[in-house]
Amino acid sequence: MNSSEEALYGNRNAAYDQAAKKVLSQKKILAFILKRMVEEFQDESVQDIMTKYIEGTPLISQVPVHPDETNQEIERIHGNNTEDGSISEGMVRYDILFQALVPKTKEPLMLIINIEAQGQAKPGYSILKRATYYASRMVSSQRGRDFYGDDYDRIKKVYTIWICMNAPKDTGNSINRYRMMEERLHGKYHAEQWQYNILNVVMLYLGNRKTQDDLIEMLRIIFKEKAPALVKKQQLEEAYGIRLTEDETKELSKMCNLSEGLYNNGFNDGTYGRTKTDLRNLIESTGWSLAKAMEMLRIPPEEKEHLEKELKKKH
């Protein structure tokens, strides 16, 4: 893939890409990401991050990365956005862009979250360098919008968070953070962190296996779990206290419906493919009993006995 506007997972279409971004941009999900990956929020509750500190409506695929295109669009981050994100030929855009207030100081942070689909460590370029470029653009674009002339003290701290959805096995289920650090070469002087700790890059490599890290596991359920939207909705509520609204559930369902290759039969009028493979995948991934898995998959009573016998056979 050559740009962030290409569909997720190689040949997946742009509709799936957009649906995935909409799911990820929900404040309930963003709050978990901020608490785990942004140091300013680590001592705050998810509820407070969601309701008190994330400002406005996150912009999805609307703000260009390149110079001379960014400032005119980014000003809209303070208002409500009702347009669907669009994919422009030849133009690279930030996937999700939003602003949050630092709890202690109420200073604003600029945050970028990008969904990266690469399944290889080096897809023709360094993803880490690309992430650094995105963060640098968010810093330089503040001139003439957030500060003027030589008033550099008003520069906002920037985080660019990359969620690599299809990470290689040796990097899966890892989180790395990169930021500017002071190295004292001589003398006793130390600068205050606010003067130089401006640019931060966080890389999350999502694997296929279960993990004890709450954030990675939550994202694995959303994007990698072999289960329908209604099952994922229940898992999110039971494990993380995330209660999706009807509209939010529809976005999750849309993403699952558009996904290719995850399910044998997919959805049909809101129901899930009724196969023994589906049941095995669901039981293995959730730890649910066969009875509960059948209930969640809406399997008719007349099919339950047959499937139970099939599952007891060696495979």
PDB file of N, CA and C in Angstrom, residues 38-124:
ATOM      1  N   VAL A  38      -1.225   7.597  26.111  1.00  0.00           N
ATOM      2  CA  VAL A  38      -0.850   9.008  26.268  1.00  0.00           C
ATOM      3  C   VAL A  38      -0.638   9.280  27.759  1.00  0.00           C
ATOM      4  N   GLU A  39       0.590   9.613  28.127  1.00  0.00           N
ATOM      5  CA  GLU A  39       0.948   9.688  29.539  1.00  0.00           C
ATOM      6  C   GLU A  39       0.128  10.701  30.322  1.00  0.00           C
ATOM      7  N   GLU A  40      -0.333  11.748  29.685  1.00  0.00           N
ATOM      8  CA  GLU A  40      -1.105  12.772  30.389  1.00  0.00           C
ATOM      9  C   GLU A  40      -2.436  12.247  30.932  1.00  0.00           C
ATOM     10  N   PHE A  41      -2.910  11.126  30.404  1.00  0.00           N
ATOM     11  CA  PHE A  41      -4.230  10.617  30.791  1.00  0.00           C
ATOM     12  C   PHE A  41      -4.164   9.319  31.600  1.00  0.00           C
ATOM     13  N   GLN A  42      -2.995   8.845  31.932  1.00  0.00           N
ATOM     14  CA  GLN A  42      -2.872   7.528  32.553  1.00  0.00           C
ATOM     15  C   GLN A  42      -3.521   7.447  33.934  1.00  0.00           C
ATOM     16  N   ASP A  43      -3.664   8.572  34.630  1.00  0.00           N
ATOM     17  CA  ASP A  43      -4.264   8.568  35.967  1.00  0.00           C
ATOM     18  C   ASP A  43      -5.742   8.948  35.963  1.00  0.00           C
ATOM     19  N   GLU A  44      -6.299   9.162  34.776  1.00  0.00           N
ATOM     20  CA  GLU A  44      -7.698   9.579  34.664  1.00  0.00           C
ATOM     21  C   GLU A  44      -8.589   8.370  34.353  1.00  0.00           C
ATOM     22  N   SER A  45      -9.841   8.483  34.713  1.00  0.00           N
ATOM     23  CA  SER A  45     -10.788   7.419  34.377  1.00  0.00           C
ATOM     24  C   SER A  45     -11.182   7.524  32.904  1.00  0.00           C
ATOM     25  N   VAL A  46     -11.540   6.388  32.345  1.00  0.00           N
ATOM     26  CA  VAL A  46     -11.987   6.365  30.946  1.00  0.00           C
ATOM     27  C   VAL A  46     -13.205   7.265  30.771  1.00  0.00           C
ATOM     28  N   GLN A  47     -14.096   7.248  31.738  1.00  0.00           N
ATOM     29  CA  GLN A  47     -15.308   8.070  31.666  1.00  0.00           C
ATOM     30  C   GLN A  47     -14.963   9.550  31.613  1.00  0.00           C
ATOM     31  N   ASP A  48     -14.025   9.991  32.456  1.00  0.00           N
ATOM     32  CA  ASP A  48     -13.640  11.406  32.465  1.00  0.00           C
ATOM     33  C   ASP A  48     -12.937  11.798  31.169  1.00  0.00           C
ATOM     34  N   ILE A  49     -12.090  10.921  30.667  1.00  0.00           N
ATOM     35  CA  ILE A  49     -11.405  11.216  29.406  1.00  0.00           C
ATOM     36  C   ILE A  49     -12.429  11.408  28.292  1.00  0.00           C
ATOM     37  N   MET A  50     -13.422  10.542  28.279  1.00  0.00           N
ATOM     38  CA  MET A  50     -14.445  10.580  27.221  1.00  0.00           C
ATOM     39  C   MET A  50     -15.315  11.824  27.327  1.00  0.00           C
ATOM     40  N   THR A  51     -15.729  12.176  28.546  1.00  0.00           N
ATOM     41  CA  THR A  51     -16.723  13.242  28.716  1.00  0.00           C
ATOM     42  C   THR A  51     -16.136  14.623  28.980  1.00  0.00           C
ATOM     43  N   LYS A  52     -14.923  14.681  29.548  1.00  0.00           N
ATOM     44  CA  LYS A  52     -14.360  15.962  29.955  1.00  0.00           C
ATOM     45  C   LYS A  52     -13.232  16.468  29.069  1.00  0.00           C
ATOM     46  N   TYR A  53     -12.457  15.540  28.490  1.00  0.00           N
ATOM     47  CA  TYR A  53     -11.199  15.975  27.888  1.00  0.00           C
ATOM     48  C   TYR A  53     -11.122  15.859  26.369  1.00  0.00           C
ATOM     49  N   ILE A  54     -11.853  14.936  25.760  1.00  0.00           N
ATOM     50  CA  ILE A  54     -11.857  14.866  24.293  1.00  0.00           C
ATOM     51  C   ILE A  54     -12.798  15.933  23.775  1.00  0.00           C
ATOM     52  N   GLU A  55     -12.287  16.834  22.955  1.00  0.00           N
ATOM     53  CA  GLU A  55     -13.077  17.970  22.492  1.00  0.00           C
ATOM     54  C   GLU A  55     -13.664  17.725  21.111  1.00  0.00           C
ATOM     55  N   GLY A  56     -14.838  18.321  20.890  1.00  0.00           N
ATOM     56  CA  GLY A  56     -15.443  18.319  19.564  1.00  0.00           C
ATOM     57  C   GLY A  56     -15.722  16.926  19.030  1.00  0.00           C
ATOM     58  N   THR A  57     -15.814  16.838  17.716  1.00  0.00           N
ATOM     59  CA  THR A  57     -16.049  15.581  17.022  1.00  0.00           C
ATOM     60  C   THR A  57     -14.809  15.231  16.217  1.00  0.00           C
ATOM     61  N   PRO A  58     -14.204  14.068  16.436  1.00  0.00           N
ATOM     62  CA  PRO A  58     -13.007  13.698  15.672  1.00  0.00           C
ATOM     63  C   PRO A  58     -13.263  13.749  14.172  1.00  0.00           C
ATOM     64  N   LEU A  59     -12.295  14.286  13.444  1.00  0.00           N
ATOM     65  CA  LEU A  59     -12.385  14.358  11.985  1.00  0.00           C
ATOM     66  C   LEU A  59     -11.826  13.077  11.386  1.00  0.00           C
ATOM     67  N   ILE A  60     -12.545  12.523  10.418  1.00  0.00           N
ATOM     68  CA  ILE A  60     -12.158  11.251   9.811  1.00  0.00           C
ATOM     69  C   ILE A  60     -11.810  11.474   8.348  1.00  0.00           C
ATOM     70  N   SER A  61     -10.551  11.220   7.990  1.00  0.00           N
ATOM     71  CA  SER A  61     -10.100  11.267   6.590  1.00  0.00           C
ATOM     72  C   SER A  61     -10.424  12.590   5.912  1.00  0.00           C
ATOM     73  N   GLN A  62     -10.285  13.688   6.630  1.00  0.00           N
ATOM     74  CA  GLN A  62     -10.642  14.971   6.035  1.00  0.00           C
ATOM     75  C   GLN A  62      -9.498  15.973   5.999  1.00  0.00           C
ATOM     76  N   VAL A  63      -8.539  15.857   6.898  1.00  0.00           N
ATOM     77  CA  VAL A  63      -7.481  16.856   6.968  1.00  0.00           C
ATOM     78  C   VAL A  63      -6.254  16.377   6.205  1.00  0.00           C
ATOM     79  N   PRO A  64      -5.830  17.106   5.183  1.00  0.00           N
ATOM     80  CA  PRO A  64      -4.653  16.705   4.406  1.00  0.00           C
ATOM     81  C   PRO A  64      -3.385  16.776   5.240  1.00  0.00           C
ATOM     82  N   VAL A  65      -2.418  15.930   4.894  1.00  0.00           N
ATOM     83  CA  VAL A  65      -1.148  15.907   5.596  1.00  0.00           C
ATOM     84  C   VAL A  65      -0.186  16.939   5.038  1.00  0.00           C
ATOM     85  N   HIS A  66      -0.198  17.126   3.727  1.00  0.00           N
ATOM     86  CA  HIS A  66       0.855  17.882   3.087  1.00  0.00           C
ATOM     87  C   HIS A  66       0.722  19.389   3.303  1.00  0.00           C
ATOM     88  N   PRO A  67       1.839  20.133   3.182  1.00  0.00           N
ATOM     89  CA  PRO A  67       1.831  21.575   3.397  1.00  0.00           C
ATOM     90  C   PRO A  67       0.837  22.294   2.501  1.00  0.00           C
ATOM     91  N   ASP A  68       0.390  23.471   2.978  1.00  0.00           N
ATOM     92  CA  ASP A  68      -0.536  24.359   2.256  1.00  0.00           C
ATOM     93  C   ASP A  68      -1.945  23.797   2.155  1.00  0.00           C
ATOM     94  N   GLU A  69      -2.179  22.583   2.695  1.00  0.00           N
ATOM     95  CA  GLU A  69      -3.520  22.003   2.650  1.00  0.00           C
ATOM     96  C   GLU A  69      -4.095  21.796   4.041  1.00  0.00           C
ATOM     97  N   THR A  70      -3.222  21.799   5.056  1.00  0.00           N
ATOM     98  CA  THR A  70      -3.624  21.374   6.391  1.00  0.00           C
ATOM     99  C   THR A  70      -4.417  22.423   7.150  1.00  0.00           C
ATOM    100  N   ASN A  71      -3.900  23.653   7.216  1.00  0.00           N
ATOM    101  CA  ASN A  71      -4.480  24.659   8.113  1.00  0.00           C
ATOM    102  C   ASN A  71      -5.937  24.969   7.832  1.00  0.00           C
ATOM    103  N   GLN A  72      -6.312  25.067   6.560  1.00  0.00           N
ATOM    104  CA  GLN A  72      -7.671  25.479   6.235  1.00  0.00           C
ATOM    105  C   GLN A  72      -8.700  24.451   6.668  1.00  0.00           C
ATOM    106  N   GLU A  73      -8.303  23.181   6.767  1.00  0.00           N
ATOM    107  CA  GLU A  73      -9.226  22.133   7.166  1.00  0.00           C
ATOM    108  C   GLU A  73      -9.228  21.882   8.662  1.00  0.00           C
ATOM    109  N   ILE A  74      -8.064  22.014   9.303  1.00  0.00           N
ATOM    110  CA  ILE A  74      -7.939  21.606  10.688  1.00  0.00           C
ATOM    111  C   ILE A  74      -8.721  22.508  11.633  1.00  0.00           C
ATOM    112  N   GLU A  75      -9.028  23.731  11.228  1.00  0.00           N
ATOM    113  CA  GLU A  75      -9.789  24.629  12.080  1.00  0.00           C
ATOM    114  C   GLU A  75     -11.161  24.058  12.411  1.00  0.00           C
ATOM    115  N   ARG A  76     -11.651  23.146  11.600  1.00  0.00           N
ATOM    116  CA  ARG A  76     -12.984  22.576  11.811  1.00  0.00           C
ATOM    117  C   ARG A  76     -13.003  21.566  12.953  1.00  0.00           C
ATOM    118  N   ILE A  77     -11.844  21.241  13.510  1.00  0.00           N
ATOM    119  CA  ILE A  77     -11.805  20.263  14.586  1.00  0.00           C
ATOM    120  C   ILE A  77     -12.555  20.761  15.815  1.00  0.00           C
ATOM    121  N   HIS A  78     -12.722  22.065  15.949  1.00  0.00           N
ATOM    122  CA  HIS A  78     -13.408  22.625  17.112  1.00  0.00           C
ATOM    123  C   HIS A  78     -14.922  22.562  16.960  1.00  0.00           C
ATOM    124  N   GLY A  79     -15.416  22.321  15.775  1.00  0.00           N
ATOM    125  CA  GLY A  79     -16.860  22.293  15.564  1.00  0.00           C
ATOM    126  C   GLY A  79     -17.353  20.888  15.328  1.00  0.00           C
ATOM    127  N   ASN A  80     -18.633  20.774  15.066  1.00  0.00           N
ATOM    128  CA  ASN A  80     -19.209  19.464  14.800  1.00  0.00           C
ATOM    129  C   ASN A  80     -19.077  19.133  13.328  1.00  0.00           C
ATOM    130  N   ASN A  81     -18.691  17.930  13.036  1.00  0.00           N
ATOM    131  CA  ASN A  81     -18.520  17.488  11.661  1.00  0.00           C
ATOM    132  C   ASN A  81     -19.588  16.458  11.333  1.00  0.00           C
ATOM    133  N   THR A  82     -20.376  16.724  10.303  1.00  0.00           N
ATOM    134  CA  THR A  82     -21.439  15.787   9.946  1.00  0.00           C
ATOM    135  C   THR A  82     -21.204  15.132   8.598  1.00  0.00           C
ATOM    136  N   GLU A  83     -20.099  15.497   7.946  1.00  0.00           N
ATOM    137  CA  GLU A  83     -19.830  14.920   6.638  1.00  0.00           C
ATOM    138  C   GLU A  83     -19.115  13.585   6.772  1.00  0.00           C
ATOM    139  N   ASP A  84     -19.360  12.693   5.816  1.00  0.00           N
ATOM    140  CA  ASP A  84     -18.596  11.463   5.760  1.00  0.00           C
ATOM    141  C   ASP A  84     -17.214  11.781   5.210  1.00  0.00           C
ATOM    142  N   GLY A  85     -16.204  11.075   5.719  1.00  0.00           N
ATOM    143  CA  GLY A  85     -14.866  11.258   5.180  1.00  0.00           C
ATOM    144  C   GLY A  85     -14.823  10.820   3.735  1.00  0.00           C
ATOM    145  N   SER A  86     -14.048  11.503   2.920  1.00  0.00           N
ATOM    146  CA  SER A  86     -13.946  11.127   1.515  1.00  0.00           C
ATOM    147  C   SER A  86     -12.522  10.712   1.196  1.00  0.00           C
ATOM    148  N   ILE A  87     -12.377   9.959   0.132  1.00  0.00           N
ATOM    149  CA  ILE A  87     -11.065   9.523  -0.312  1.00  0.00           C
ATOM    150  C   ILE A  87     -10.731  10.235  -1.608  1.00  0.00           C
ATOM    151  N   SER A  88      -9.696  11.099  -1.570  1.00  0.00           N
ATOM    152  CA  SER A  88      -9.321  11.907  -2.730  1.00  0.00           C
ATOM    153  C   SER A  88      -8.153  11.254  -3.445  1.00  0.00           C
ATOM    154  N   GLU A  89      -8.272  11.141  -4.709  1.00  0.00           N
ATOM    155  CA  GLU A  89      -7.222  10.525  -5.510  1.00  0.00           C
ATOM    156  C   GLU A  89      -5.930  11.317  -5.386  1.00  0.00           C
ATOM    157  N   GLY A  90      -4.853  10.634  -5.002  1.00  0.00           N
ATOM    158  CA  GLY A  90      -3.561  11.283  -4.948  1.00  0.00           C
ATOM    159  C   GLY A  90      -3.351  12.149  -3.723  1.00  0.00           C
ATOM    160  N   MET A  91      -4.256  12.149  -2.766  1.00  0.00           N
ATOM    161  CA  MET A  91      -4.090  12.983  -1.590  1.00  0.00           C
ATOM    162  C   MET A  91      -4.039  12.113  -0.345  1.00  0.00           C
ATOM    163  N   VAL A  92      -3.076  12.357   0.524  1.00  0.00           N
ATOM    164  CA  VAL A  92      -2.951  11.613   1.771  1.00  0.00           C
ATOM    165  C   VAL A  92      -3.584  12.416   2.893  1.00  0.00           C
ATOM    166  N   ARG A  93      -4.440  11.792   3.688  1.00  0.00           N
ATOM    167  CA  ARG A  93      -5.110  12.479   4.789  1.00  0.00           C
ATOM    168  C   ARG A  93      -4.877  11.715   6.087  1.00  0.00           C
ATOM    169  N   TYR A  94      -4.911  12.474   7.191  1.00  0.00           N
ATOM    170  CA  TYR A  94      -4.875  11.819   8.490  1.00  0.00           C
ATOM    171  C   TYR A  94      -6.144  10.978   8.639  1.00  0.00           C
ATOM    172  N   ASP A  95      -6.013   9.794   9.216  1.00  0.00           N
ATOM    173  CA  ASP A  95      -7.193   8.945   9.382  1.00  0.00           C
ATOM    174  C   ASP A  95      -8.165   9.544  10.382  1.00  0.00           C
ATOM    175  N   ILE A  96      -7.701   9.785  11.607  1.00  0.00           N
ATOM    176  CA  ILE A  96      -8.550  10.362  12.656  1.00  0.00           C
ATOM    177  C   ILE A  96      -7.763  11.460  13.343  1.00  0.00           C
ATOM    178  N   LEU A  97      -8.338  12.636  13.411  1.00  0.00           N
ATOM    179  CA  LEU A  97      -7.672  13.784  14.019  1.00  0.00           C
ATOM    180  C   LEU A  97      -8.609  14.411  15.040  1.00  0.00           C
ATOM    181  N   PHE A  98      -8.107  14.641  16.258  1.00  0.00           N
ATOM    182  CA  PHE A  98      -8.945  15.269  17.271  1.00  0.00           C
ATOM    183  C   PHE A  98      -8.067  15.981  18.284  1.00  0.00           C
ATOM    184  N   GLN A  99      -8.697  16.702  19.179  1.00  0.00           N
ATOM    185  CA  GLN A  99      -7.995  17.474  20.195  1.00  0.00           C
ATOM    186  C   GLN A  99      -8.505  17.074  21.577  1.00  0.00           C
ATOM    187  N   ALA A 100      -7.607  17.047  22.551  1.00  0.00           N
ATOM    188  CA  ALA A 100      -7.988  16.731  23.928  1.00  0.00           C
ATOM    189  C   ALA A 100      -7.265  17.678  24.875  1.00  0.00           C
ATOM    190  N   LEU A 101      -7.889  17.939  26.016  1.00  0.00           N
ATOM    191  CA  LEU A 101      -7.302  18.819  27.016  1.00  0.00           C
ATOM    192  C   LEU A 101      -6.523  18.011  28.044  1.00  0.00           C
ATOM    193  N   VAL A 102      -5.334  18.506  28.405  1.00  0.00           N
ATOM    194  CA  VAL A 102      -4.550  17.871  29.454  1.00  0.00           C
ATOM    195  C   VAL A 102      -5.263  18.089  30.784  1.00  0.00           C
ATOM    196  N   PRO A 103      -5.556  17.038  31.535  1.00  0.00           N
ATOM    197  CA  PRO A 103      -6.347  17.174  32.765  1.00  0.00           C
ATOM    198  C   PRO A 103      -5.821  18.207  33.761  1.00  0.00           C
ATOM    199  N   LYS A 104      -4.514  18.239  34.002  1.00  0.00           N
ATOM    200  CA  LYS A 104      -3.970  19.108  35.042  1.00  0.00           C
ATOM    201  C   LYS A 104      -3.827  20.555  34.605  1.00  0.00           C
ATOM    202  N   THR A 105      -3.459  20.767  33.355  1.00  0.00           N
ATOM    203  CA  THR A 105      -3.180  22.122  32.890  1.00  0.00           C
ATOM    204  C   THR A 105      -4.253  22.697  31.985  1.00  0.00           C
ATOM    205  N   LYS A 106      -5.126  21.836  31.453  1.00  0.00           N
ATOM    206  CA  LYS A 106      -6.152  22.212  30.475  1.00  0.00           C
ATOM    207  C   LYS A 106      -5.557  22.723  29.169  1.00  0.00           C
ATOM    208  N   GLU A 107      -4.262  22.441  28.967  1.00  0.00           N
ATOM    209  CA  GLU A 107      -3.628  22.769  27.695  1.00  0.00           C
ATOM    210  C   GLU A 107      -4.072  21.766  26.640  1.00  0.00           C
ATOM    211  N   PRO A 108      -4.302  22.214  25.417  1.00  0.00           N
ATOM    212  CA  PRO A 108      -4.770  21.291  24.372  1.00  0.00           C
ATOM    213  C   PRO A 108      -3.648  20.449  23.781  1.00  0.00           C
ATOM    214  N   LEU A 109      -3.958  19.200  23.480  1.00  0.00           N
ATOM    215  CA  LEU A 109      -3.073  18.308  22.744  1.00  0.00           C
ATOM    216  C   LEU A 109      -3.699  18.032  21.386  1.00  0.00           C
ATOM    217  N   MET A 110      -2.851  17.934  20.367  1.00  0.00           N
ATOM    218  CA  MET A 110      -3.323  17.493  19.063  1.00  0.00           C
ATOM    219  C   MET A 110      -3.002  16.007  18.932  1.00  0.00           C
ATOM    220  N   LEU A 111      -3.993  15.208  18.538  1.00  0.00           N
ATOM    221  CA  LEU A 111      -3.804  13.768  18.448  1.00  0.00           C
ATOM    222  C   LEU A 111      -4.220  13.246  17.079  1.00  0.00           C
ATOM    223  N   ILE A 112      -3.383  12.388  16.534  1.00  0.00           N
ATOM    224  CA  ILE A 112      -3.659  11.721  15.263  1.00  0.00           C
ATOM    225  C   ILE A 112      -3.675  10.223  15.535  1.00  0.00           C
ATOM    226  N   ILE A 113      -4.676   9.529  15.029  1.00  0.00           N
ATOM    227  CA  ILE A 113      -4.678   8.074  15.094  1.00  0.00           C
ATOM    228  C   ILE A 113      -4.797   7.551  13.670  1.00  0.00           C
ATOM    229  N   ASN A 114      -3.820   6.771  13.280  1.00  0.00           N
ATOM    230  CA  ASN A 114      -3.837   6.185  11.944  1.00  0.00           C
ATOM    231  C   ASN A 114      -3.975   4.674  12.031  1.00  0.00           C
ATOM    232  N   ILE A 115      -4.780   4.121  11.144  1.00  0.00           N
ATOM    233  CA  ILE A 115      -4.918   2.679  11.023  1.00  0.00           C
ATOM    234  C   ILE A 115      -4.012   2.227   9.885  1.00  0.00           C
ATOM    235  N   GLU A 116      -3.077   1.369  10.196  1.00  0.00           N
ATOM    236  CA  GLU A 116      -2.122   0.928   9.189  1.00  0.00           C
ATOM    237  C   GLU A 116      -2.319  -0.564   8.920  1.00  0.00           C
ATOM    238  N   ALA A 117      -2.436  -0.921   7.657  1.00  0.00           N
ATOM    239  CA  ALA A 117      -2.795  -2.296   7.300  1.00  0.00           C
ATOM    240  C   ALA A 117      -1.613  -3.165   6.929  1.00  0.00           C
ATOM    241  N   GLN A 118      -0.419  -2.601   6.889  1.00  0.00           N
ATOM    242  CA  GLN A 118       0.725  -3.373   6.415  1.00  0.00           C
ATOM    243  C   GLN A 118       0.947  -4.649   7.212  1.00  0.00           C
ATOM    244  N   GLY A 119       1.157  -5.748   6.510  1.00  0.00           N
ATOM    245  CA  GLY A 119       1.455  -7.005   7.156  1.00  0.00           C
ATOM    246  C   GLY A 119       2.933  -7.337   7.093  1.00  0.00           C
ATOM    247  N   GLN A 120       3.719  -6.405   6.650  1.00  0.00           N
ATOM    248  CA  GLN A 120       5.150  -6.624   6.575  1.00  0.00           C
ATOM    249  C   GLN A 120       5.873  -5.491   7.284  1.00  0.00           C
ATOM    250  N   ALA A 121       7.056  -5.771   7.798  1.00  0.00           N
ATOM    251  CA  ALA A 121       7.778  -4.799   8.601  1.00  0.00           C
ATOM    252  C   ALA A 121       8.244  -3.612   7.777  1.00  0.00           C
ATOM    253  N   LYS A 122       8.592  -3.848   6.485  1.00  0.00           N
ATOM    254  CA  LYS A 122       9.105  -2.776   5.646  1.00  0.00           C
ATOM    255  C   LYS A 122       8.360  -2.762   4.318  1.00  0.00           C
ATOM    256  N   PRO A 123       7.214  -2.102   4.251  1.00  0.00           N
ATOM    257  CA  PRO A 123       6.415  -2.087   3.014  1.00  0.00           C
ATOM    258  C   PRO A 123       6.935  -1.069   1.999  1.00  0.00           C
ATOM    259  N   GLY A 124       8.238  -1.089   1.742  1.00  0.00           N
ATOM    260  CA  GLY A 124       8.828  -0.138   0.807  1.00  0.00           C
ATOM    261  C   GLY A 124       9.285   1.152   1.463  1.00  0.00           C
TER     262      GLY A 124
END
